[in-house]
Short mmCIF file of N, CA and C in Angstrom, two decimals:
data_model
loop_
_atom_site.label_atom_id
_atom_site.label_comp_id
_atom_site.label_asym_id
_atom_site.label_seq_id
_atom_site.Cartn_x
_atom_site.Cartn_y
_atom_site.Cartn_z
N MET F 1 -15.74 26.11 -2.58
CA MET F 1 -14.96 25.85 -3.77
C MET F 1 -14.59 24.37 -3.82
N LYS F 2 -14.65 23.79 -5.00
CA LYS F 2 -14.31 22.38 -5.17
C LYS F 2 -12.83 22.14 -4.92
N GLU F 3 -12.54 20.95 -4.39
CA GLU F 3 -11.15 20.50 -4.30
C GLU F 3 -10.70 20.09 -5.70
N LEU F 4 -9.42 20.21 -5.98
CA LEU F 4 -8.93 19.84 -7.30
C LEU F 4 -9.22 18.37 -7.61
N LYS F 5 -9.11 17.51 -6.61
CA LYS F 5 -9.37 16.09 -6.86
C LYS F 5 -10.83 15.84 -7.26
N ASP F 6 -11.73 16.78 -6.94
CA ASP F 6 -13.12 16.63 -7.34
C ASP F 6 -13.32 16.75 -8.86
N TYR F 7 -12.34 17.31 -9.54
CA TYR F 7 -12.41 17.43 -11.00
C TYR F 7 -11.97 16.14 -11.70
N VAL F 8 -11.30 15.27 -10.97
CA VAL F 8 -10.81 14.01 -11.54
C VAL F 8 -11.92 12.98 -11.52
N ARG F 9 -12.24 12.46 -12.69
CA ARG F 9 -13.25 11.41 -12.79
C ARG F 9 -12.60 10.08 -12.42
N SER F 10 -13.22 9.36 -11.51
CA SER F 10 -12.72 8.04 -11.09
C SER F 10 -13.61 6.97 -11.70
N ILE F 11 -12.98 6.07 -12.43
CA ILE F 11 -13.72 5.03 -13.15
C ILE F 11 -13.36 3.68 -12.55
N PRO F 12 -14.29 3.05 -11.83
CA PRO F 12 -13.99 1.76 -11.19
C PRO F 12 -13.87 0.63 -12.21
N ASP F 13 -13.01 -0.33 -11.87
CA ASP F 13 -12.83 -1.56 -12.66
C ASP F 13 -12.36 -1.31 -14.08
N PHE F 14 -11.49 -0.31 -14.26
CA PHE F 14 -10.87 -0.05 -15.56
C PHE F 14 -9.39 0.18 -15.36
N PRO F 15 -8.52 -0.45 -16.08
CA PRO F 15 -8.76 -1.35 -17.20
C PRO F 15 -9.08 -2.79 -16.79
N GLU F 16 -9.04 -3.06 -15.48
CA GLU F 16 -9.41 -4.39 -15.02
C GLU F 16 -10.09 -4.28 -13.66
N LYS F 17 -10.77 -5.34 -13.26
CA LYS F 17 -11.52 -5.35 -12.01
C LYS F 17 -10.59 -5.02 -10.83
N GLY F 18 -11.07 -4.18 -9.94
CA GLY F 18 -10.31 -3.81 -8.75
C GLY F 18 -9.46 -2.56 -8.91
N ILE F 19 -9.30 -2.08 -10.14
CA ILE F 19 -8.52 -0.86 -10.40
C ILE F 19 -9.48 0.32 -10.51
N ILE F 20 -9.10 1.44 -9.92
CA ILE F 20 -9.86 2.68 -10.11
C ILE F 20 -9.02 3.58 -11.00
N PHE F 21 -9.49 3.81 -12.21
CA PHE F 21 -8.78 4.63 -13.18
C PHE F 21 -9.05 6.10 -12.88
N ARG F 22 -7.99 6.89 -12.75
CA ARG F 22 -8.10 8.33 -12.48
C ARG F 22 -7.96 9.06 -13.80
N ASP F 23 -9.07 9.59 -14.30
CA ASP F 23 -9.13 10.17 -15.64
C ASP F 23 -8.82 11.66 -15.63
N VAL F 24 -7.68 12.02 -16.18
CA VAL F 24 -7.25 13.42 -16.20
C VAL F 24 -8.04 14.24 -17.23
N THR F 25 -8.68 13.58 -18.20
CA THR F 25 -9.40 14.37 -19.21
C THR F 25 -10.53 15.19 -18.60
N SER F 26 -11.10 14.73 -17.50
CA SER F 26 -12.16 15.50 -16.86
C SER F 26 -11.61 16.81 -16.25
N VAL F 27 -10.35 16.81 -15.86
CA VAL F 27 -9.70 18.03 -15.38
C VAL F 27 -9.49 18.99 -16.56
N LEU F 28 -9.03 18.45 -17.67
CA LEU F 28 -8.74 19.26 -18.86
C LEU F 28 -9.99 19.89 -19.45
N GLN F 29 -11.11 19.21 -19.32
CA GLN F 29 -12.35 19.67 -19.93
C GLN F 29 -13.08 20.71 -19.10
N ASP F 30 -12.57 21.04 -17.94
CA ASP F 30 -13.18 22.05 -17.08
C ASP F 30 -12.18 23.20 -16.95
N SER F 31 -12.57 24.39 -17.37
CA SER F 31 -11.62 25.51 -17.38
C SER F 31 -11.06 25.80 -16.00
N GLU F 32 -11.89 25.73 -14.96
CA GLU F 32 -11.40 25.98 -13.61
C GLU F 32 -10.46 24.85 -13.16
N GLY F 33 -10.81 23.61 -13.47
CA GLY F 33 -9.96 22.48 -13.11
C GLY F 33 -8.60 22.56 -13.80
N LEU F 34 -8.60 22.91 -15.08
CA LEU F 34 -7.34 23.04 -15.82
C LEU F 34 -6.49 24.17 -15.24
N HIS F 35 -7.12 25.30 -15.02
CA HIS F 35 -6.41 26.46 -14.49
C HIS F 35 -5.79 26.14 -13.12
N ARG F 36 -6.60 25.56 -12.25
CA ARG F 36 -6.12 25.24 -10.89
C ARG F 36 -5.04 24.18 -10.91
N SER F 37 -5.15 23.19 -11.80
CA SER F 37 -4.13 22.14 -11.84
C SER F 37 -2.78 22.72 -12.22
N ILE F 38 -2.75 23.59 -13.22
CA ILE F 38 -1.49 24.21 -13.63
C ILE F 38 -0.96 25.11 -12.53
N ASP F 39 -1.83 25.93 -11.93
CA ASP F 39 -1.40 26.81 -10.85
C ASP F 39 -0.83 26.03 -9.67
N GLU F 40 -1.50 24.93 -9.30
CA GLU F 40 -1.04 24.17 -8.13
C GLU F 40 0.24 23.40 -8.42
N MET F 41 0.40 22.92 -9.65
CA MET F 41 1.67 22.27 -10.01
C MET F 41 2.80 23.31 -9.99
N GLN F 42 2.52 24.46 -10.56
CA GLN F 42 3.51 25.53 -10.61
C GLN F 42 3.89 26.01 -9.21
N ALA F 43 2.95 26.01 -8.29
CA ALA F 43 3.24 26.46 -6.92
C ALA F 43 4.33 25.61 -6.27
N HIS F 44 4.44 24.35 -6.68
CA HIS F 44 5.49 23.48 -6.13
C HIS F 44 6.89 23.90 -6.60
N LEU F 45 6.96 24.81 -7.55
CA LEU F 45 8.25 25.27 -8.05
C LEU F 45 8.70 26.59 -7.42
N ALA F 46 7.90 27.13 -6.52
CA ALA F 46 8.27 28.38 -5.85
C ALA F 46 9.61 28.18 -5.14
N GLY F 47 10.54 29.06 -5.43
CA GLY F 47 11.85 29.01 -4.80
C GLY F 47 12.81 28.00 -5.40
N VAL F 48 12.39 27.25 -6.42
CA VAL F 48 13.27 26.26 -7.06
C VAL F 48 14.06 26.96 -8.16
N ASP F 49 15.37 26.82 -8.13
CA ASP F 49 16.24 27.37 -9.15
C ASP F 49 16.38 26.35 -10.27
N PHE F 50 15.87 26.68 -11.46
CA PHE F 50 15.97 25.74 -12.58
C PHE F 50 16.04 26.49 -13.90
N ASP F 51 16.50 25.76 -14.93
CA ASP F 51 16.72 26.35 -16.24
C ASP F 51 15.70 25.93 -17.30
N VAL F 52 15.18 24.71 -17.17
CA VAL F 52 14.36 24.15 -18.24
C VAL F 52 13.30 23.20 -17.66
N VAL F 53 12.15 23.14 -18.34
CA VAL F 53 11.08 22.19 -17.99
C VAL F 53 11.08 21.07 -19.02
N VAL F 54 11.02 19.84 -18.53
CA VAL F 54 10.93 18.66 -19.39
C VAL F 54 9.60 17.99 -19.12
N GLY F 55 8.92 17.55 -20.18
CA GLY F 55 7.66 16.83 -20.03
C GLY F 55 7.56 15.70 -21.03
N PRO F 56 7.08 14.55 -20.58
CA PRO F 56 6.91 13.42 -21.50
C PRO F 56 5.61 13.49 -22.29
N GLU F 57 5.65 12.90 -23.44
CA GLU F 57 4.49 12.76 -24.30
C GLU F 57 3.40 12.00 -23.56
N SER F 58 2.22 12.32 -23.59
CA SER F 58 1.63 13.52 -24.15
C SER F 58 1.11 14.45 -23.06
N ARG F 59 0.74 13.87 -21.92
CA ARG F 59 0.16 14.74 -20.89
C ARG F 59 1.20 15.59 -20.18
N GLY F 60 2.45 15.21 -20.21
CA GLY F 60 3.50 16.07 -19.70
C GLY F 60 3.63 17.35 -20.53
N PHE F 61 3.26 17.25 -21.82
CA PHE F 61 3.23 18.44 -22.67
C PHE F 61 2.12 19.37 -22.20
N ILE F 62 0.95 18.77 -21.94
CA ILE F 62 -0.24 19.55 -21.59
C ILE F 62 0.01 20.40 -20.34
N PHE F 63 0.67 19.82 -19.33
CA PHE F 63 0.90 20.54 -18.08
C PHE F 63 2.24 21.26 -18.05
N GLY F 64 3.23 20.72 -18.72
CA GLY F 64 4.57 21.31 -18.69
C GLY F 64 4.71 22.59 -19.48
N VAL F 65 4.10 22.65 -20.66
CA VAL F 65 4.22 23.84 -21.49
C VAL F 65 3.66 25.08 -20.82
N PRO F 66 2.45 25.05 -20.23
CA PRO F 66 1.97 26.27 -19.57
C PRO F 66 2.83 26.69 -18.39
N VAL F 67 3.36 25.73 -17.66
CA VAL F 67 4.25 26.07 -16.55
C VAL F 67 5.51 26.74 -17.08
N ALA F 68 6.10 26.16 -18.13
CA ALA F 68 7.30 26.76 -18.73
C ALA F 68 6.99 28.17 -19.24
N TYR F 69 5.88 28.32 -19.91
CA TYR F 69 5.46 29.62 -20.44
C TYR F 69 5.29 30.64 -19.31
N ASN F 70 4.56 30.25 -18.27
CA ASN F 70 4.31 31.17 -17.16
C ASN F 70 5.59 31.62 -16.48
N LEU F 71 6.58 30.73 -16.41
CA LEU F 71 7.82 31.03 -15.70
C LEU F 71 8.95 31.45 -16.64
N ASN F 72 8.61 31.66 -17.91
CA ASN F 72 9.57 32.11 -18.92
C ASN F 72 10.79 31.17 -19.02
N LYS F 73 10.50 29.87 -19.10
CA LYS F 73 11.52 28.84 -19.22
C LYS F 73 11.30 28.07 -20.51
N PRO F 74 12.35 27.49 -21.09
CA PRO F 74 12.15 26.64 -22.26
C PRO F 74 11.51 25.31 -21.86
N PHE F 75 10.88 24.67 -22.84
CA PHE F 75 10.26 23.37 -22.64
C PHE F 75 10.93 22.36 -23.57
N VAL F 76 11.26 21.20 -23.02
CA VAL F 76 11.87 20.12 -23.79
C VAL F 76 10.95 18.91 -23.76
N PRO F 77 10.52 18.43 -24.94
CA PRO F 77 9.68 17.24 -24.96
C PRO F 77 10.49 15.95 -24.92
N VAL F 78 9.96 14.96 -24.21
CA VAL F 78 10.46 13.59 -24.26
C VAL F 78 9.37 12.80 -24.96
N ARG F 79 9.78 12.06 -26.00
CA ARG F 79 8.78 11.39 -26.82
C ARG F 79 9.05 9.90 -26.94
N LYS F 80 8.05 9.20 -27.44
CA LYS F 80 8.21 7.78 -27.74
C LYS F 80 9.20 7.64 -28.89
N LYS F 81 9.86 6.51 -28.95
CA LYS F 81 10.88 6.24 -29.96
C LYS F 81 10.35 6.51 -31.37
N GLY F 82 11.18 7.21 -32.16
CA GLY F 82 10.87 7.46 -33.56
C GLY F 82 10.05 8.71 -33.84
N LYS F 83 9.75 9.52 -32.82
CA LYS F 83 8.90 10.69 -33.02
C LYS F 83 9.68 12.01 -33.12
N LEU F 84 10.95 12.01 -32.72
CA LEU F 84 11.74 13.24 -32.77
C LEU F 84 12.61 13.26 -34.03
N PRO F 85 12.70 14.42 -34.71
CA PRO F 85 13.34 14.46 -36.02
C PRO F 85 14.87 14.56 -36.04
N CYS F 86 15.48 15.00 -34.97
CA CYS F 86 16.94 15.18 -34.97
C CYS F 86 17.60 14.04 -34.21
N GLU F 87 18.91 14.13 -34.04
CA GLU F 87 19.65 13.08 -33.35
C GLU F 87 19.19 12.98 -31.90
N THR F 88 18.95 11.76 -31.46
CA THR F 88 18.40 11.53 -30.12
C THR F 88 19.25 10.55 -29.33
N ILE F 89 18.99 10.50 -28.03
CA ILE F 89 19.41 9.39 -27.20
C ILE F 89 18.13 8.75 -26.69
N GLU F 90 18.21 7.47 -26.35
CA GLU F 90 17.01 6.76 -25.94
C GLU F 90 17.26 5.99 -24.66
N GLU F 91 16.15 5.66 -24.01
CA GLU F 91 16.20 4.89 -22.77
C GLU F 91 15.02 3.93 -22.76
N GLU F 92 15.30 2.67 -22.50
CA GLU F 92 14.26 1.65 -22.42
C GLU F 92 13.84 1.50 -20.96
N TYR F 93 12.57 1.21 -20.74
CA TYR F 93 12.08 0.98 -19.38
C TYR F 93 11.00 -0.09 -19.42
N ASP F 94 10.73 -0.66 -18.26
CA ASP F 94 9.78 -1.75 -18.15
C ASP F 94 8.35 -1.26 -18.02
N LEU F 95 7.47 -1.97 -18.69
CA LEU F 95 6.03 -1.81 -18.54
C LEU F 95 5.49 -3.05 -17.85
N GLU F 96 4.21 -3.05 -17.56
CA GLU F 96 3.62 -4.21 -16.91
C GLU F 96 3.81 -5.47 -17.75
N TYR F 97 3.63 -5.33 -19.08
CA TYR F 97 3.79 -6.47 -19.98
C TYR F 97 4.73 -6.09 -21.11
N GLY F 98 6.03 -5.97 -20.82
CA GLY F 98 6.99 -5.66 -21.87
C GLY F 98 7.82 -4.43 -21.53
N THR F 99 8.29 -3.77 -22.58
CA THR F 99 9.13 -2.59 -22.41
C THR F 99 8.68 -1.49 -23.36
N ALA F 100 9.16 -0.28 -23.11
CA ALA F 100 8.93 0.86 -23.98
C ALA F 100 10.23 1.66 -24.04
N VAL F 101 10.30 2.57 -25.00
CA VAL F 101 11.49 3.39 -25.19
C VAL F 101 11.07 4.85 -25.32
N VAL F 102 11.76 5.72 -24.59
CA VAL F 102 11.57 7.17 -24.74
C VAL F 102 12.86 7.79 -25.26
N GLU F 103 12.71 8.93 -25.94
CA GLU F 103 13.85 9.62 -26.53
C GLU F 103 13.80 11.11 -26.22
N ILE F 104 14.98 11.70 -26.30
CA ILE F 104 15.13 13.15 -26.16
C ILE F 104 16.18 13.58 -27.18
N HIS F 105 16.03 14.78 -27.73
CA HIS F 105 17.06 15.28 -28.64
C HIS F 105 18.39 15.37 -27.90
N LYS F 106 19.43 14.99 -28.58
CA LYS F 106 20.77 14.93 -27.99
C LYS F 106 21.26 16.31 -27.53
N ASP F 107 20.75 17.37 -28.16
CA ASP F 107 21.19 18.73 -27.80
C ASP F 107 20.15 19.48 -26.95
N ALA F 108 19.16 18.77 -26.41
CA ALA F 108 18.05 19.43 -25.71
C ALA F 108 18.41 19.92 -24.33
N ILE F 109 19.30 19.21 -23.65
CA ILE F 109 19.74 19.58 -22.30
C ILE F 109 21.24 19.81 -22.36
N LEU F 110 21.68 20.95 -21.86
CA LEU F 110 23.11 21.26 -21.85
C LEU F 110 23.72 20.82 -20.52
N PRO F 111 24.98 20.43 -20.53
CA PRO F 111 25.64 20.05 -19.28
C PRO F 111 25.51 21.16 -18.23
N GLY F 112 25.11 20.76 -17.03
CA GLY F 112 24.97 21.71 -15.93
C GLY F 112 23.59 22.34 -15.80
N GLN F 113 22.73 22.15 -16.79
CA GLN F 113 21.40 22.73 -16.68
C GLN F 113 20.59 22.05 -15.58
N LYS F 114 19.84 22.85 -14.86
CA LYS F 114 18.95 22.37 -13.81
C LYS F 114 17.57 22.15 -14.42
N VAL F 115 17.03 20.96 -14.21
CA VAL F 115 15.83 20.53 -14.91
C VAL F 115 14.69 20.21 -13.95
N VAL F 116 13.48 20.61 -14.34
CA VAL F 116 12.25 20.24 -13.66
C VAL F 116 11.47 19.34 -14.62
N ILE F 117 10.97 18.22 -14.10
CA ILE F 117 10.12 17.32 -14.88
C ILE F 117 8.68 17.52 -14.42
N ILE F 118 7.77 17.68 -15.40
CA ILE F 118 6.35 17.87 -15.12
C ILE F 118 5.59 16.76 -15.85
N ASP F 119 4.69 16.08 -15.13
CA ASP F 119 3.84 15.07 -15.76
C ASP F 119 2.51 14.98 -15.03
N ASP F 120 1.57 14.28 -15.61
CA ASP F 120 0.24 14.21 -15.02
C ASP F 120 0.14 13.20 -13.90
N LEU F 121 0.91 12.09 -13.98
CA LEU F 121 0.67 10.99 -13.06
C LEU F 121 1.94 10.22 -12.77
N ILE F 122 2.13 9.86 -11.50
CA ILE F 122 3.15 8.89 -11.14
C ILE F 122 2.44 7.64 -10.66
N ALA F 123 2.77 6.53 -11.31
CA ALA F 123 2.24 5.23 -10.90
C ALA F 123 3.42 4.41 -10.39
N THR F 124 4.06 3.65 -11.25
CA THR F 124 5.22 2.84 -10.82
C THR F 124 6.52 3.62 -10.85
N GLY F 125 6.54 4.76 -11.56
CA GLY F 125 7.74 5.58 -11.63
C GLY F 125 8.69 5.21 -12.75
N GLY F 126 8.40 4.17 -13.51
CA GLY F 126 9.31 3.70 -14.55
C GLY F 126 9.59 4.70 -15.65
N THR F 127 8.56 5.36 -16.15
CA THR F 127 8.75 6.35 -17.21
C THR F 127 9.59 7.51 -16.72
N THR F 128 9.28 8.00 -15.53
CA THR F 128 10.03 9.14 -14.99
C THR F 128 11.48 8.77 -14.74
N LYS F 129 11.74 7.58 -14.24
CA LYS F 129 13.12 7.13 -14.01
C LYS F 129 13.89 7.09 -15.33
N ALA F 130 13.25 6.65 -16.40
CA ALA F 130 13.89 6.64 -17.72
C ALA F 130 14.21 8.07 -18.18
N ILE F 131 13.29 8.99 -17.92
CA ILE F 131 13.51 10.40 -18.29
C ILE F 131 14.68 10.98 -17.49
N ILE F 132 14.75 10.65 -16.21
CA ILE F 132 15.88 11.11 -15.38
C ILE F 132 17.20 10.61 -15.96
N ARG F 133 17.23 9.35 -16.35
CA ARG F 133 18.47 8.79 -16.93
C ARG F 133 18.86 9.53 -18.20
N LEU F 134 17.88 9.87 -19.04
CA LEU F 134 18.18 10.64 -20.25
C LEU F 134 18.79 12.00 -19.90
N ILE F 135 18.15 12.70 -18.99
CA ILE F 135 18.63 14.04 -18.60
C ILE F 135 20.03 13.96 -18.03
N GLU F 136 20.27 13.00 -17.17
CA GLU F 136 21.59 12.88 -16.54
C GLU F 136 22.66 12.45 -17.54
N ARG F 137 22.31 11.63 -18.51
CA ARG F 137 23.26 11.26 -19.57
C ARG F 137 23.71 12.48 -20.37
N LEU F 138 22.82 13.46 -20.50
CA LEU F 138 23.16 14.69 -21.21
C LEU F 138 23.86 15.71 -20.32
N GLY F 139 24.04 15.39 -19.05
CA GLY F 139 24.74 16.29 -18.14
C GLY F 139 23.83 17.21 -17.35
N GLY F 140 22.52 17.03 -17.47
CA GLY F 140 21.58 17.84 -16.71
C GLY F 140 21.40 17.32 -15.30
N GLU F 141 20.85 18.17 -14.45
CA GLU F 141 20.58 17.82 -13.06
C GLU F 141 19.09 18.00 -12.79
N VAL F 142 18.41 16.93 -12.40
CA VAL F 142 16.99 17.01 -12.08
C VAL F 142 16.86 17.58 -10.67
N VAL F 143 16.23 18.76 -10.58
CA VAL F 143 16.12 19.43 -9.27
C VAL F 143 14.72 19.34 -8.67
N LYS F 144 13.72 18.96 -9.49
CA LYS F 144 12.35 18.83 -8.98
C LYS F 144 11.53 18.04 -9.99
N ILE F 145 10.61 17.24 -9.46
CA ILE F 145 9.67 16.49 -10.29
C ILE F 145 8.29 16.76 -9.71
N VAL F 146 7.36 17.20 -10.57
CA VAL F 146 6.01 17.54 -10.11
C VAL F 146 4.98 16.77 -10.94
N PHE F 147 4.08 16.11 -10.22
CA PHE F 147 2.98 15.37 -10.84
C PHE F 147 1.66 15.99 -10.38
N LEU F 148 0.66 15.92 -11.25
CA LEU F 148 -0.67 16.32 -10.83
C LEU F 148 -1.24 15.28 -9.88
N MET F 149 -1.09 13.99 -10.24
CA MET F 149 -1.68 12.91 -9.44
C MET F 149 -0.62 11.85 -9.13
N GLU F 150 -0.81 11.23 -7.98
CA GLU F 150 0.06 10.13 -7.55
C GLU F 150 -0.79 8.96 -7.09
N LEU F 151 -0.45 7.78 -7.57
CA LEU F 151 -1.08 6.54 -7.10
C LEU F 151 -0.10 5.90 -6.12
N ALA F 152 -0.21 6.28 -4.86
CA ALA F 152 0.78 5.91 -3.85
C ALA F 152 0.89 4.40 -3.67
N GLY F 153 -0.20 3.68 -3.89
CA GLY F 153 -0.20 2.24 -3.72
C GLY F 153 0.71 1.50 -4.69
N LEU F 154 1.14 2.17 -5.75
CA LEU F 154 2.05 1.55 -6.72
C LEU F 154 3.51 1.86 -6.43
N CYS F 155 3.77 2.64 -5.37
CA CYS F 155 5.12 2.87 -4.84
C CYS F 155 6.10 3.47 -5.85
N GLY F 156 5.61 4.34 -6.72
CA GLY F 156 6.47 4.97 -7.71
C GLY F 156 7.57 5.83 -7.13
N ARG F 157 7.34 6.40 -5.97
CA ARG F 157 8.37 7.24 -5.35
C ARG F 157 9.64 6.45 -5.02
N LYS F 158 9.48 5.15 -4.81
CA LYS F 158 10.66 4.31 -4.53
C LYS F 158 11.66 4.37 -5.67
N GLN F 159 11.15 4.38 -6.91
CA GLN F 159 12.03 4.48 -8.09
C GLN F 159 12.73 5.83 -8.15
N LEU F 160 12.17 6.82 -7.48
CA LEU F 160 12.67 8.19 -7.59
C LEU F 160 13.36 8.67 -6.31
N GLU F 161 13.75 7.72 -5.46
CA GLU F 161 14.44 8.09 -4.22
C GLU F 161 15.66 8.94 -4.53
N GLY F 162 15.86 9.96 -3.70
CA GLY F 162 16.98 10.87 -3.90
C GLY F 162 16.62 12.10 -4.72
N TYR F 163 15.41 12.12 -5.25
CA TYR F 163 14.94 13.27 -6.03
C TYR F 163 13.80 13.96 -5.27
N ASP F 164 13.67 15.26 -5.52
CA ASP F 164 12.62 16.06 -4.89
C ASP F 164 11.34 15.88 -5.70
N VAL F 165 10.40 15.12 -5.15
CA VAL F 165 9.16 14.76 -5.85
C VAL F 165 7.97 15.36 -5.13
N ALA F 166 7.06 15.96 -5.91
CA ALA F 166 5.82 16.51 -5.34
C ALA F 166 4.65 16.07 -6.20
N SER F 167 3.52 15.88 -5.55
CA SER F 167 2.28 15.62 -6.28
C SER F 167 1.19 16.50 -5.68
N VAL F 168 0.31 16.98 -6.55
CA VAL F 168 -0.77 17.83 -6.10
C VAL F 168 -1.87 17.02 -5.44
N ILE F 169 -2.22 15.88 -6.05
CA ILE F 169 -3.26 15.00 -5.55
C ILE F 169 -2.63 13.64 -5.31
N CYS F 170 -2.88 13.05 -4.14
CA CYS F 170 -2.33 11.73 -3.85
C CYS F 170 -3.48 10.78 -3.52
N TYR F 171 -3.54 9.68 -4.27
CA TYR F 171 -4.51 8.63 -4.01
C TYR F 171 -3.75 7.48 -3.34
N GLU F 172 -4.28 6.98 -2.25
CA GLU F 172 -3.57 5.95 -1.48
C GLU F 172 -3.50 4.61 -2.22
N GLY F 173 -4.48 4.28 -3.00
CA GLY F 173 -4.53 2.97 -3.66
C GLY F 173 -3.80 2.94 -4.97
N LYS F 174 -4.23 1.99 -5.79
CA LYS F 174 -3.66 1.80 -7.13
C LYS F 174 -4.59 2.40 -8.13
#
């Protein structure tokens, strides 16, 4: 049987020379790869007491919704600024060349709710740290963060110290 990482297409020198791009679309396009990725991410939640799954646009939706569905939990989307229709709170975070803003509905997380964050990839950890700040501003408690892939060479876990972080596939480089 193939390893889950065998479903991930690795593209050398993209977006720049020396970088190996880990393409999640190859996982999504294979029914076994998609099924196994969701199952293995969900397995990291065994024994975790939580109320709601949060996932960022867009690949956090792809992996977070089936996990929420399978475990009979609600799903809360985190989106780029200007995409949510009701009252929101926002958080700015740094990108390699500039900043970005994510938002969540102001009523999406209730005080005291235990939250799991699901996403496809942790690189520098900036997006996830912004999502944590949003959840905590609403009174939620992040009890677990699960990624399909981790680029350990970018040290994203450093941004998430103090949180329970798991990744299904870990690549040592960038």
